PDB file of C-alpha atoms in Angstrom:
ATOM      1  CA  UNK E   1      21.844  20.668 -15.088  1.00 75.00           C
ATOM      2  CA  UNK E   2      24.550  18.093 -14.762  1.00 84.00           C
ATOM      3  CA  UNK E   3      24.557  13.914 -15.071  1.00 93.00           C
ATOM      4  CA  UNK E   4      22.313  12.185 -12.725  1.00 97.00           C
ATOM      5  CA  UNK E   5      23.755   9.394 -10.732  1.00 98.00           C
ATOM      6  CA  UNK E   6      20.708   7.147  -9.667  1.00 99.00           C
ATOM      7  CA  UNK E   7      19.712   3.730  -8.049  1.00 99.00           C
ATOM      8  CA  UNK E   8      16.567   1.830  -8.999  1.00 99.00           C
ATOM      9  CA  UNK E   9      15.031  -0.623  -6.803  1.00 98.00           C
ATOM     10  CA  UNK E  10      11.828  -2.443  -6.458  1.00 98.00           C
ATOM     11  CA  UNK E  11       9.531  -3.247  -3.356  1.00 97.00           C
ATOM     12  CA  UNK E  12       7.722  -6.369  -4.431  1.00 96.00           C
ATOM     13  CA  UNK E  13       7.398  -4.954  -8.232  1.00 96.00           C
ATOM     14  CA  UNK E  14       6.825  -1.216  -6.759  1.00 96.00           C
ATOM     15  CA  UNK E  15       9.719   0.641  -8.518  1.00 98.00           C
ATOM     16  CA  UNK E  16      11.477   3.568  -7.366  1.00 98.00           C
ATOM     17  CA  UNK E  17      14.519   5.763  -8.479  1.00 99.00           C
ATOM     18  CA  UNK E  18      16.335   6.579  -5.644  1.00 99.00           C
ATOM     19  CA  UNK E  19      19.380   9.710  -5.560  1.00 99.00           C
ATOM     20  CA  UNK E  20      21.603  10.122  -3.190  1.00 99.00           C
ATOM     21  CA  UNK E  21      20.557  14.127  -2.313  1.00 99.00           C
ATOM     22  CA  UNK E  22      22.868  14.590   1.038  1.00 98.00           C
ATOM     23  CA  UNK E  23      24.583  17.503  -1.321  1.00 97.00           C
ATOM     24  CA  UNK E  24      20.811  19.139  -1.902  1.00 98.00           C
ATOM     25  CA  UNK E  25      22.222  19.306  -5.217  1.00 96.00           C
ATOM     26  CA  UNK E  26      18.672  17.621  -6.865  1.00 97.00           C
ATOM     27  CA  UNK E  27      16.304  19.996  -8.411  1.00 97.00           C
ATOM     28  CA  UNK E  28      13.326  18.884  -5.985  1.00 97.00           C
ATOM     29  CA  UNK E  29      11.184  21.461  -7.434  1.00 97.00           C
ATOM     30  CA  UNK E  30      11.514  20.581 -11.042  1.00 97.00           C
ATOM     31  CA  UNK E  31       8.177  18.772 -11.481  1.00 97.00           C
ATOM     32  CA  UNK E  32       9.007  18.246 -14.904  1.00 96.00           C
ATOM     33  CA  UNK E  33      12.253  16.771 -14.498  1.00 97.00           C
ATOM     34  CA  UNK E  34      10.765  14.350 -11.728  1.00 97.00           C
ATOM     35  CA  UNK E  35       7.993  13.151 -14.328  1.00 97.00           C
ATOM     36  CA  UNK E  36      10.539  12.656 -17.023  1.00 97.00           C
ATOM     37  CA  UNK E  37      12.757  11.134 -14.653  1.00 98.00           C
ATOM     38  CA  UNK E  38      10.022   8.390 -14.049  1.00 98.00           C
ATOM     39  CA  UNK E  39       8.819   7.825 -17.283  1.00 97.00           C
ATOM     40  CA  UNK E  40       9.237   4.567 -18.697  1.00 96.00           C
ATOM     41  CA  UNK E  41       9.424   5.574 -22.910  1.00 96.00           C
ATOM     42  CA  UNK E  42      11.834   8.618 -22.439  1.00 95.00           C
ATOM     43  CA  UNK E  43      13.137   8.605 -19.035  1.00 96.00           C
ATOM     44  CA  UNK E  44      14.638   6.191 -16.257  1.00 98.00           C
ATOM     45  CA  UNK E  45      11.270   4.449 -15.405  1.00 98.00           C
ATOM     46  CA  UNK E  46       9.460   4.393 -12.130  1.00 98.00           C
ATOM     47  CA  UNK E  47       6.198   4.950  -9.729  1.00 96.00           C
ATOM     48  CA  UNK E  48       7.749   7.446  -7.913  1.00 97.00           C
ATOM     49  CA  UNK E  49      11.059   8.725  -7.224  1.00 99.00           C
ATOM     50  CA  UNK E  50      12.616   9.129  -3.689  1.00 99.00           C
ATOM     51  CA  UNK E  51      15.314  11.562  -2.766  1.00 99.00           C
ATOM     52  CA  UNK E  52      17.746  10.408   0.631  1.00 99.00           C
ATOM     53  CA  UNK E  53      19.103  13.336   2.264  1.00 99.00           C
ATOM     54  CA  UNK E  54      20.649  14.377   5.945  1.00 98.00           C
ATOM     55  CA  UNK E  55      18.443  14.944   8.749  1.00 98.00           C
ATOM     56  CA  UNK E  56      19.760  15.913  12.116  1.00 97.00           C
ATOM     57  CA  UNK E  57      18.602  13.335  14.817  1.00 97.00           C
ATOM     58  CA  UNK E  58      17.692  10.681  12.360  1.00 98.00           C
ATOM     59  CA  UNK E  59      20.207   8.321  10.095  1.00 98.00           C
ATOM     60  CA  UNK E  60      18.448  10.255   7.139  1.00 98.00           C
ATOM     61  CA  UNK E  61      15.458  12.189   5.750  1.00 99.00           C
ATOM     62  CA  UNK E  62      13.028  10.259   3.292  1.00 99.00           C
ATOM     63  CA  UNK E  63      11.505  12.530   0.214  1.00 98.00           C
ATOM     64  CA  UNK E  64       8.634  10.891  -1.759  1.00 98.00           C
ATOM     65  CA  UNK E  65       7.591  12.029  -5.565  1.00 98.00           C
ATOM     66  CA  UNK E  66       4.884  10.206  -7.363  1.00 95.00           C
ATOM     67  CA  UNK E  67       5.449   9.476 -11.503  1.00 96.00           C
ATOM     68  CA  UNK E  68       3.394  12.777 -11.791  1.00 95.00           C
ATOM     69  CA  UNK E  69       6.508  14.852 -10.559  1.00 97.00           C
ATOM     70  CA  UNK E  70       4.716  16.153  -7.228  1.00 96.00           C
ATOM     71  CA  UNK E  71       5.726  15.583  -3.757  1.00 97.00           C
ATOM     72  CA  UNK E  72       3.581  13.189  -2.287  1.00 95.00           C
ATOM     73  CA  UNK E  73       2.307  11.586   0.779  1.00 92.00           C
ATOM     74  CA  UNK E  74       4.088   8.184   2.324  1.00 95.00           C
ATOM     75  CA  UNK E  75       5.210   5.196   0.449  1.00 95.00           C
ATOM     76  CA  UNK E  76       5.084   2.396   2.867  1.00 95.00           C
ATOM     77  CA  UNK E  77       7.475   0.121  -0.137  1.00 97.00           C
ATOM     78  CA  UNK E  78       9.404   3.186  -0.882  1.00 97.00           C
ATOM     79  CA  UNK E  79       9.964   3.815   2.737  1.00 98.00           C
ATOM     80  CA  UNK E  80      11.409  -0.503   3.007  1.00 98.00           C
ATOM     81  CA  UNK E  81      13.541   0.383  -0.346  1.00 98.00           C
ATOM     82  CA  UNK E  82      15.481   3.874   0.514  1.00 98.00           C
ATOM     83  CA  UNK E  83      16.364   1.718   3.848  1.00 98.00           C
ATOM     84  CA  UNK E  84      17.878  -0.793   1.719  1.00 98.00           C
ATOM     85  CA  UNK E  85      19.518   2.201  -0.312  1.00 98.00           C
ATOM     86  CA  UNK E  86      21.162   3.790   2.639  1.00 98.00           C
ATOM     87  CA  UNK E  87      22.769   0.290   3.836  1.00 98.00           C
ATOM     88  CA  UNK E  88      23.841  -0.121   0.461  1.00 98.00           C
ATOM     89  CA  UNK E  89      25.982   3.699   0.784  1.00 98.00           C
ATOM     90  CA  UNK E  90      26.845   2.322   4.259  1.00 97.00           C
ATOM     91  CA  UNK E  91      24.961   5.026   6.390  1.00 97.00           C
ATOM     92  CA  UNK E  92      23.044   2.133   8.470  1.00 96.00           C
ATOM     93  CA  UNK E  93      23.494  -1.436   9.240  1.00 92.00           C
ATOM     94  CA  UNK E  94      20.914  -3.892  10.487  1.00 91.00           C
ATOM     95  CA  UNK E  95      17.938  -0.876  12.152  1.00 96.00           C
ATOM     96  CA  UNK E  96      17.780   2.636  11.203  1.00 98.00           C
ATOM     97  CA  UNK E  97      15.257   5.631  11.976  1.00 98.00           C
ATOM     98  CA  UNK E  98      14.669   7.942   9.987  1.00 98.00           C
ATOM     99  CA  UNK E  99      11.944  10.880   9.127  1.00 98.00           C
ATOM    100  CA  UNK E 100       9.222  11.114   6.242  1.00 97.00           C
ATOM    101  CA  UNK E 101       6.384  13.216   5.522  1.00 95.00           C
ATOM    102  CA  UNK E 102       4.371  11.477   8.060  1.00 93.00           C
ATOM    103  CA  UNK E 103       6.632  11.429  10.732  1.00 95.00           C
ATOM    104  CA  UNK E 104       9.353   9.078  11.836  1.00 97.00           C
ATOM    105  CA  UNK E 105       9.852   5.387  10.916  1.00 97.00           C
ATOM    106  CA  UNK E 106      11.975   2.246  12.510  1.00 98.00           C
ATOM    107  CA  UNK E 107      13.269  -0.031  10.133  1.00 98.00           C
ATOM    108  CA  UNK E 108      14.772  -3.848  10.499  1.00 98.00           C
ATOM    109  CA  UNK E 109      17.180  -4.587   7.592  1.00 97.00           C
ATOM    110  CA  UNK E 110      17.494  -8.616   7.561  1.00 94.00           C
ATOM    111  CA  UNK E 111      20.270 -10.101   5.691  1.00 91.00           C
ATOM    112  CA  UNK E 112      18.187 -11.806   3.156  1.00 93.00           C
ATOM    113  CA  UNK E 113      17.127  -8.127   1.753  1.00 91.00           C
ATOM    114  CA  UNK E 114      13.941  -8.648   3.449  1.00 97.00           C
ATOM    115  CA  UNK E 115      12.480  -4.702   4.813  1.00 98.00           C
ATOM    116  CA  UNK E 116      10.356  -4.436   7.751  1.00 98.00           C
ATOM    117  CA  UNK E 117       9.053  -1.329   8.276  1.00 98.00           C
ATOM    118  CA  UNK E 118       6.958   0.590  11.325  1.00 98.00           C
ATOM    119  CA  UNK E 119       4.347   2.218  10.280  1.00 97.00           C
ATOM    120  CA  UNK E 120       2.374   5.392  11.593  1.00 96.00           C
ATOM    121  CA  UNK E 121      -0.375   4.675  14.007  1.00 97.00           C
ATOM    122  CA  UNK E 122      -3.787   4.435  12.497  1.00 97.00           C
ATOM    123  CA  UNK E 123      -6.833   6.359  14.706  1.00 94.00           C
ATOM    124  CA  UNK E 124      -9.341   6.428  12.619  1.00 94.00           C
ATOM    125  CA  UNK E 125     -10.767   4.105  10.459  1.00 96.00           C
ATOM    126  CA  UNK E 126     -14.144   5.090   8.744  1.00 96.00           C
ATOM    127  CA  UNK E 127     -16.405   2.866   7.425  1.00 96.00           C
ATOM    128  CA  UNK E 128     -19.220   3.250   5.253  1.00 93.00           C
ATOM    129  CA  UNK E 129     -21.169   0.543   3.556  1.00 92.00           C
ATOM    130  CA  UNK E 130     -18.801  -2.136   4.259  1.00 91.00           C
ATOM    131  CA  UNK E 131     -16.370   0.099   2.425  1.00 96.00           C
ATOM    132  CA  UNK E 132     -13.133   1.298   4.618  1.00 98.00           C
ATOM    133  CA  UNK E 133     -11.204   4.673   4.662  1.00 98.00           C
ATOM    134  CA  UNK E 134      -8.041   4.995   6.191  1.00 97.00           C
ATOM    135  CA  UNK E 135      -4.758   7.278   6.620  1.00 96.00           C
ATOM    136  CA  UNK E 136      -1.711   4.610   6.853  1.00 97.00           C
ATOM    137  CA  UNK E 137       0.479   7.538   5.589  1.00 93.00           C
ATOM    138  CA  UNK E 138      -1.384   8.139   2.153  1.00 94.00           C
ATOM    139  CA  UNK E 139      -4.798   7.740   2.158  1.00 96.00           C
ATOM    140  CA  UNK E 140      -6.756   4.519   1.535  1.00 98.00           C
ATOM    141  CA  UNK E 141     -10.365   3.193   0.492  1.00 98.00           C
ATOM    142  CA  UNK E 142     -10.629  -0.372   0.417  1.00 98.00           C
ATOM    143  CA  UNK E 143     -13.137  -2.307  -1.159  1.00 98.00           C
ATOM    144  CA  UNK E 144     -14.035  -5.996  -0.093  1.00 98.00           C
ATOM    145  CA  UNK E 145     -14.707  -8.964  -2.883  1.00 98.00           C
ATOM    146  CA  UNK E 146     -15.750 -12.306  -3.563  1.00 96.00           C
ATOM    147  CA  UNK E 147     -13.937 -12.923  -6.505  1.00 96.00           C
ATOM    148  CA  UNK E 148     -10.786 -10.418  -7.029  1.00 97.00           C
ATOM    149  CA  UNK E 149      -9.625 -11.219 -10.470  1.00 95.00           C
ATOM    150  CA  UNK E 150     -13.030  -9.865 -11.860  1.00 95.00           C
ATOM    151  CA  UNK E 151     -12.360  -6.075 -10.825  1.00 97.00           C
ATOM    152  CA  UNK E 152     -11.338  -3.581 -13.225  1.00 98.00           C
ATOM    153  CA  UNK E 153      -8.674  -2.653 -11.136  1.00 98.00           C
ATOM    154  CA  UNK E 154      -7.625   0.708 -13.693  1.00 98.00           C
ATOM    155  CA  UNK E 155     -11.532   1.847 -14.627  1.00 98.00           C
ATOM    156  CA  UNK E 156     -13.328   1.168 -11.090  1.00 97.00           C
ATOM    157  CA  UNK E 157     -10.398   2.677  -9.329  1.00 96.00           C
ATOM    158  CA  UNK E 158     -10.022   5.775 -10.864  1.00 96.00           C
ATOM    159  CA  UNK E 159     -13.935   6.001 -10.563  1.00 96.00           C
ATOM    160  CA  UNK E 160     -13.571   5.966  -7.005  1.00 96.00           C
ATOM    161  CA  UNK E 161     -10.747   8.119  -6.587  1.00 96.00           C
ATOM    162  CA  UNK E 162     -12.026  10.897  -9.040  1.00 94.00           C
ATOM    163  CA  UNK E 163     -15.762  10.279  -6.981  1.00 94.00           C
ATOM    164  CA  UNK E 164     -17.265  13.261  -5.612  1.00 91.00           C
ATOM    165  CA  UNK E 165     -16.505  12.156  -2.320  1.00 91.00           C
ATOM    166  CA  UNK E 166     -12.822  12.298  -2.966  1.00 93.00           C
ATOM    167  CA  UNK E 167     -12.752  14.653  -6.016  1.00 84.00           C
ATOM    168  CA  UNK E 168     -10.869  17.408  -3.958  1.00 84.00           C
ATOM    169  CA  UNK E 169      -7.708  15.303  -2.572  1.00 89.00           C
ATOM    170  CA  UNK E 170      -8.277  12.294  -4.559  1.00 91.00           C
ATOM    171  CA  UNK E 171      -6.956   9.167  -2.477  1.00 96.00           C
ATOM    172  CA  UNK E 172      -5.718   5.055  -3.485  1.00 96.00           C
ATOM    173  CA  UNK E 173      -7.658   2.376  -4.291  1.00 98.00           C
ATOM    174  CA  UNK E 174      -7.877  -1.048  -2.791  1.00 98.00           C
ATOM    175  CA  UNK E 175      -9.761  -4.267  -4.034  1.00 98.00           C
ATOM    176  CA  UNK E 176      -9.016  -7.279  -1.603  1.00 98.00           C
ATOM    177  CA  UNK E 177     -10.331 -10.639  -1.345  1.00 98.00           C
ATOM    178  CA  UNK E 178      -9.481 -12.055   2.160  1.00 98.00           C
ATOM    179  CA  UNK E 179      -9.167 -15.983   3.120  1.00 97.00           C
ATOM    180  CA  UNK E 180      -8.405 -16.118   6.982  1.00 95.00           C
ATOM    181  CA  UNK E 181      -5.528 -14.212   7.516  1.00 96.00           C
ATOM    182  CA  UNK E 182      -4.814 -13.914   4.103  1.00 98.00           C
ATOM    183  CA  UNK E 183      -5.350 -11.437   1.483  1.00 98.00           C
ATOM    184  CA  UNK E 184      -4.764 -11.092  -2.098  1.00 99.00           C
ATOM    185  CA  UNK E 185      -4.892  -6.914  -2.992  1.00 98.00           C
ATOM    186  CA  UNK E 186      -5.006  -5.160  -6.338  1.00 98.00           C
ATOM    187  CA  UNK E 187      -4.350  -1.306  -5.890  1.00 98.00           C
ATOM    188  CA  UNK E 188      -4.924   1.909  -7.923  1.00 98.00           C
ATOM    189  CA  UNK E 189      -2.257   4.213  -6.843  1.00 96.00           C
ATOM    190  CA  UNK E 190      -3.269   8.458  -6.499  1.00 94.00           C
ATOM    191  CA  UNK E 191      -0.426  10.239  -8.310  1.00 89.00           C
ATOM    192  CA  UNK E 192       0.369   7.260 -10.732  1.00 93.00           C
ATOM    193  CA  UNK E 193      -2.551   7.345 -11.951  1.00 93.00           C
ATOM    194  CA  UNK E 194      -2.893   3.414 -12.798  1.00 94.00           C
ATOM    195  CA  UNK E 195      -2.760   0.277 -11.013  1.00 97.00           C
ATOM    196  CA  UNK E 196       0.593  -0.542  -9.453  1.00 96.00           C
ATOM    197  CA  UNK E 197       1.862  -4.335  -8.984  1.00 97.00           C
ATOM    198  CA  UNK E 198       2.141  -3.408  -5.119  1.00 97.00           C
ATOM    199  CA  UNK E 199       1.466  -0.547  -3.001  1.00 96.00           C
ATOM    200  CA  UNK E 200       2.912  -0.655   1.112  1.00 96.00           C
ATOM    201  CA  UNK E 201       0.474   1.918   2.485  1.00 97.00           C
ATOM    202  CA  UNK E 202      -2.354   0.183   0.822  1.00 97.00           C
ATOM    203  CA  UNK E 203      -1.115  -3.422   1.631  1.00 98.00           C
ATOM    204  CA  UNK E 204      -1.279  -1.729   5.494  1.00 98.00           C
ATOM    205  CA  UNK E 205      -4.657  -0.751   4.902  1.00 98.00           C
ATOM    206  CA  UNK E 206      -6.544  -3.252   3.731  1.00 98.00           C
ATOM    207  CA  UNK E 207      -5.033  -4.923   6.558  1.00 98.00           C
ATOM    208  CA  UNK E 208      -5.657  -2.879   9.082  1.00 98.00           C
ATOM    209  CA  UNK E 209      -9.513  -2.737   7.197  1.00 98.00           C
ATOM    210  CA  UNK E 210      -9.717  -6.760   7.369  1.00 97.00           C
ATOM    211  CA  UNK E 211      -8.541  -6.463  11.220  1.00 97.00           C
ATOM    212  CA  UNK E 212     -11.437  -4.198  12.106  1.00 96.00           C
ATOM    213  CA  UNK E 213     -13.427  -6.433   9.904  1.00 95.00           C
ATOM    214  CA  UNK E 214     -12.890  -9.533  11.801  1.00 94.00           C
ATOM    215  CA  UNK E 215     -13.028  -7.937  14.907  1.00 93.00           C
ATOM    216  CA  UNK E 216      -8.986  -9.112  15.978  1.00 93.00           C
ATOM    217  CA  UNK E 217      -6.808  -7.279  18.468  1.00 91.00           C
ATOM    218  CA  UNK E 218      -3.513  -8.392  16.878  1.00 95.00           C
ATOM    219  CA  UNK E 219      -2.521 -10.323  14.116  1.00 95.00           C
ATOM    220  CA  UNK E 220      -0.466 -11.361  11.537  1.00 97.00           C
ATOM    221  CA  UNK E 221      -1.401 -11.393   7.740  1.00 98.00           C
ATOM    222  CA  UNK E 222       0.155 -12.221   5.210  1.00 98.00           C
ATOM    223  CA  UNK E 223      -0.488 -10.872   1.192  1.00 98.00           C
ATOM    224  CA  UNK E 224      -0.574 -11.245  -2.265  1.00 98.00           C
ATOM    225  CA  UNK E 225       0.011  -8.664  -4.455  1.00 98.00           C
ATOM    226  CA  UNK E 226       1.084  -8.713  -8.371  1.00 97.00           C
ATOM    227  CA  UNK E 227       4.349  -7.930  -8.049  1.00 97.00           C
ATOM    228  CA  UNK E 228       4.974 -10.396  -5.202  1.00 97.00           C
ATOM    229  CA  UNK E 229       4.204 -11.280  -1.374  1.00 98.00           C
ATOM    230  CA  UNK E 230       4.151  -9.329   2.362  1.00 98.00           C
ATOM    231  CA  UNK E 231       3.215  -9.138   5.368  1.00 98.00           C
ATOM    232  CA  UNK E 232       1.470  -7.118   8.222  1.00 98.00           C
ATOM    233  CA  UNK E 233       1.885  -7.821  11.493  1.00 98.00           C
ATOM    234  CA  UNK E 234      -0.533  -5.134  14.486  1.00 98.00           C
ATOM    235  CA  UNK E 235      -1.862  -4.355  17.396  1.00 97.00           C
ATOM    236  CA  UNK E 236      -5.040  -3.082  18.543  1.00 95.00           C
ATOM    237  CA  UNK E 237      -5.040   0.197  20.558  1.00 93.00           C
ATOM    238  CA  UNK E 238      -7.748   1.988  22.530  1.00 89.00           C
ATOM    239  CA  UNK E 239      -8.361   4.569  19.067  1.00 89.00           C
ATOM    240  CA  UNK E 240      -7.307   1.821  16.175  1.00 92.00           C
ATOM    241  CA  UNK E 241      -4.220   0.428  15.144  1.00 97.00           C
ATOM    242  CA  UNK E 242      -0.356   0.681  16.530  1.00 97.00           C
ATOM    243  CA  UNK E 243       2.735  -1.349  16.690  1.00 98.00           C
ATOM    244  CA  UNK E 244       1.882  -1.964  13.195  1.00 98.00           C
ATOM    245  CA  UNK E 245       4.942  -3.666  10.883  1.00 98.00           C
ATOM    246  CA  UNK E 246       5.067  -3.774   7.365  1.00 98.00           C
ATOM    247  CA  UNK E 247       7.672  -7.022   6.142  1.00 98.00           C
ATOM    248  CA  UNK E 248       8.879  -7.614   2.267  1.00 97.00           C
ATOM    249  CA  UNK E 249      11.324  -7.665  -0.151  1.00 96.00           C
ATOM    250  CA  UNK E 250      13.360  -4.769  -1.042  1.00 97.00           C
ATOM    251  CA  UNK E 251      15.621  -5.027  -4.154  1.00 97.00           C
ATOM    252  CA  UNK E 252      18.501  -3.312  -5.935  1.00 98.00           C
ATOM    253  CA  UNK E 253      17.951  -3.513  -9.428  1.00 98.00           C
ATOM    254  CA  UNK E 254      20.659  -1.610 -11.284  1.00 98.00           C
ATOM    255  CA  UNK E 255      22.963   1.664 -10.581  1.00 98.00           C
ATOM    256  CA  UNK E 256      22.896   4.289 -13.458  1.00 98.00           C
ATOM    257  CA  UNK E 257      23.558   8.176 -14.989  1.00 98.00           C
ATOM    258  CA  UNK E 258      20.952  10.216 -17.144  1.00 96.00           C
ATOM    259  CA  UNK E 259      21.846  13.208 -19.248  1.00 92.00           C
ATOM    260  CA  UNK E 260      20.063  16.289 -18.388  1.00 82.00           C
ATOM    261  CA  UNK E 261      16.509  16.146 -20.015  1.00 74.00           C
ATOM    262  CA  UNK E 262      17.370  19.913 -22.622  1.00 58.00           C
TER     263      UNK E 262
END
């Protein structure tokens, strides 16, 4: 295994490694390698890593791991940050499309850095003593509260997510408090295994959750997570949500090479 050339960037203190893979030189199914490769004691550091490779049709293809090393559902912050990533090689300019595991995205690169992102359509929203579950791309239970800063985001997520309801697939965790049109959300990510300062796909969902909540058919929100601030912008359509924009910060962070893990 040779040197690794890699990028790391953050979506609003969501951290990826990002590698340039148009050579499908990356070892994709090295699980291993992946989990090392995001590990913050002995390896690069990260919640997930994405790979950017060719995709005929589309500017590029998106590939998502989680920290665990597996290939994983959608990563709404991932998806803003690889479109920052493939301005910065100079394979897009100001809007891109491209293809991920749920299908294909448009993307709006502003000159501030600022990522807005389309996400998937949302049919289905089930809801089940005032609790929400939702596919924005990954799936999503969201959990409504009074006073946010008393959850035990780590303990009382992962006791959802490993619940006999979700045992078999598992899914993320949202707590959100919500003020108007404005939420603050704490999420427990499936696949990191741990609360994560912000999470796009959740962000989405707990929107989309507070929209069917209120009873709106559009809207703008914007939110508070740890790691920094978005917003979601949607439309209501005759099954759920469409036209539905995810807006935030994606940053470069620093450009580096990794020795092969022996």
């Amino acid at each position: 295994m040779k040197e690794l050339t890699f990028y790391k960037y953050h979506g609003a203190g969501n951290d990826f490694v990002i590698v340039d893979n148009r050579g499908l030189t990356f070892p994709a199914d090295n699980i291993a390698y992946i989990e090392w490769l995001c590990d913050r004691r002995f390896g690069i550091g990260g919640d997930g890593l994405m790979l950017l490779q060719s995709k005929e049709g589309y500017d590029f293809e998106m590939r998502y791991f989680n920290s665990d090393g597996r290939e994983a559902s959608m990563c709404g912050n991932g998806g803003r940050c690889i479109v920052a990533f493939a301005a910065r090689l100079g394979i897009i300019k100001g809007k891109t499309e491209f293809i991920a595991v749920d299908g294909p995205h448009e993307a709006v690169l502003e000159s501030d850095g600022t990522v807005s992102l389309k996400m998937t359509d949302v049919k289905q929203i089930d809801v089940t003593g005032g609790e929400y579950f939702l596919d924005t791309g990954s799936p999503h239970f969201v959990r409504f509260l009074d006073n946010i800063d008393s959850v035990d985001v780590y303990n009382e997520g992962r006791a959802v997510r490993y619940s006999d309801r979700f045992r078999e697939k598992g899914t993320n965790v949202n707590f959100v408090q919500q003020s108007g049109n404005h939420l603050v959300v704490y999420t427990y990510e499936r696949g990191v295994e741990a609360e994560t300062l912000a999470c796009g796909t959740g962000i989405t969902a707990s929107v989309l959750s507070a929209a069917h909540k209120s009873g709106l058919d559009k809207g703008l929100f914007s939110v508070k997570a740890k790691g920094g601030d978005l917003s979601v912008s949607f439309e209501k359509a005759k099954e759920g949500f469409t036209n539905i924009w995810l807006r935030g910060p994606a940053a470069f962070v620093f450009r580096g090479t990794i020795a092969p893990n022996l």
